[in-house]
C-alpha positions in Angstrom: 4.9 24.9 -33.3 3.3 28.7 -32.9 3.7 30.8 -30.1 0.3 33.3 -29.6 1.9 36.9 -28.8 -0.6 38.3 -25.9 -1.4 34.9 -24.2 0.5 31.6 -23.3 -1.0 29.5 -25.5 0.9 27.7 -27.4 -0.1 25.2 -30.9 1.7 22.4 -32.2 0.8 20.4 -35.7 1.8 17.2 -35.8 1.8 15.6 -38.7 -2.0 17.0 -38.9 -2.6 16.6 -35.5 -2.8 19.8 -33.9 -2.5 20.4 -30.2 -3.6 23.4 -28.7 -1.6 24.0 -24.8 -3.2 26.6 -23.1 -1.9 28.0 -19.7 -4.6 28.3 -16.5 -5.1 31.5 -15.2 -5.6 30.6 -11.4 -2.3 28.7 -11.5 0.7 29.6 -13.7 1.9 25.6 -13.5 -1.0 24.2 -14.9 -2.0 24.1 -18.8 -5.1 22.6 -20.8 -4.9 20.5 -23.4 -6.7 20.4 -26.3 -6.2 17.3 -28.9 -7.6 18.5 -32.1 -10.6 20.2 -31.1 -10.9 17.9 -28.1 -10.3 18.4 -24.3 -8.0 15.6 -22.9 -6.6 17.0 -19.9 -4.1 19.0 -18.0 -0.7 19.0 -16.9 1.4 20.6 -14.5 5.0 21.4 -14.9 6.9 20.4 -11.3 10.2 21.6 -10.4 10.5 21.9 -14.2 9.4 19.0 -15.1 5.3 18.3 -17.1 3.4 15.6 -15.6 -0.6 14.5 -16.6 -2.7 15.6 -14.3 -4.8 12.2 -12.9 -7.3 11.9 -14.6 -5.6 13.2 -17.7 -6.6 11.1 -21.4 -3.1 12.2 -23.1 -1.8 9.6 -24.6 2.0 9.0 -24.5 2.8 9.0 -27.5 1.2 12.9 -27.6 2.2 13.8 -24.4 5.7 12.6 -24.6 5.6 15.1 -28.2 4.4 17.9 -26.2 7.8 17.7 -23.5 9.9 17.8 -26.8 8.0 20.6 -27.9 8.2 22.6 -25.0 10.9 22.1 -22.8 
């Protein structure tokens, strides 16, 4: 995982798949998820736990890996 200084962005290289998680500026609990340059949806942190926002298309495998790395 790479954390970009001065931003709230995390970059995860998962066996060649690049996952970029970026905090949404207007909502400190909301994160935008891009996988290999394609937007897959949002995650929301509720009581310290990440949840997929309705309408997101993040597979369970990637969601579990994101949770493992950033929590």
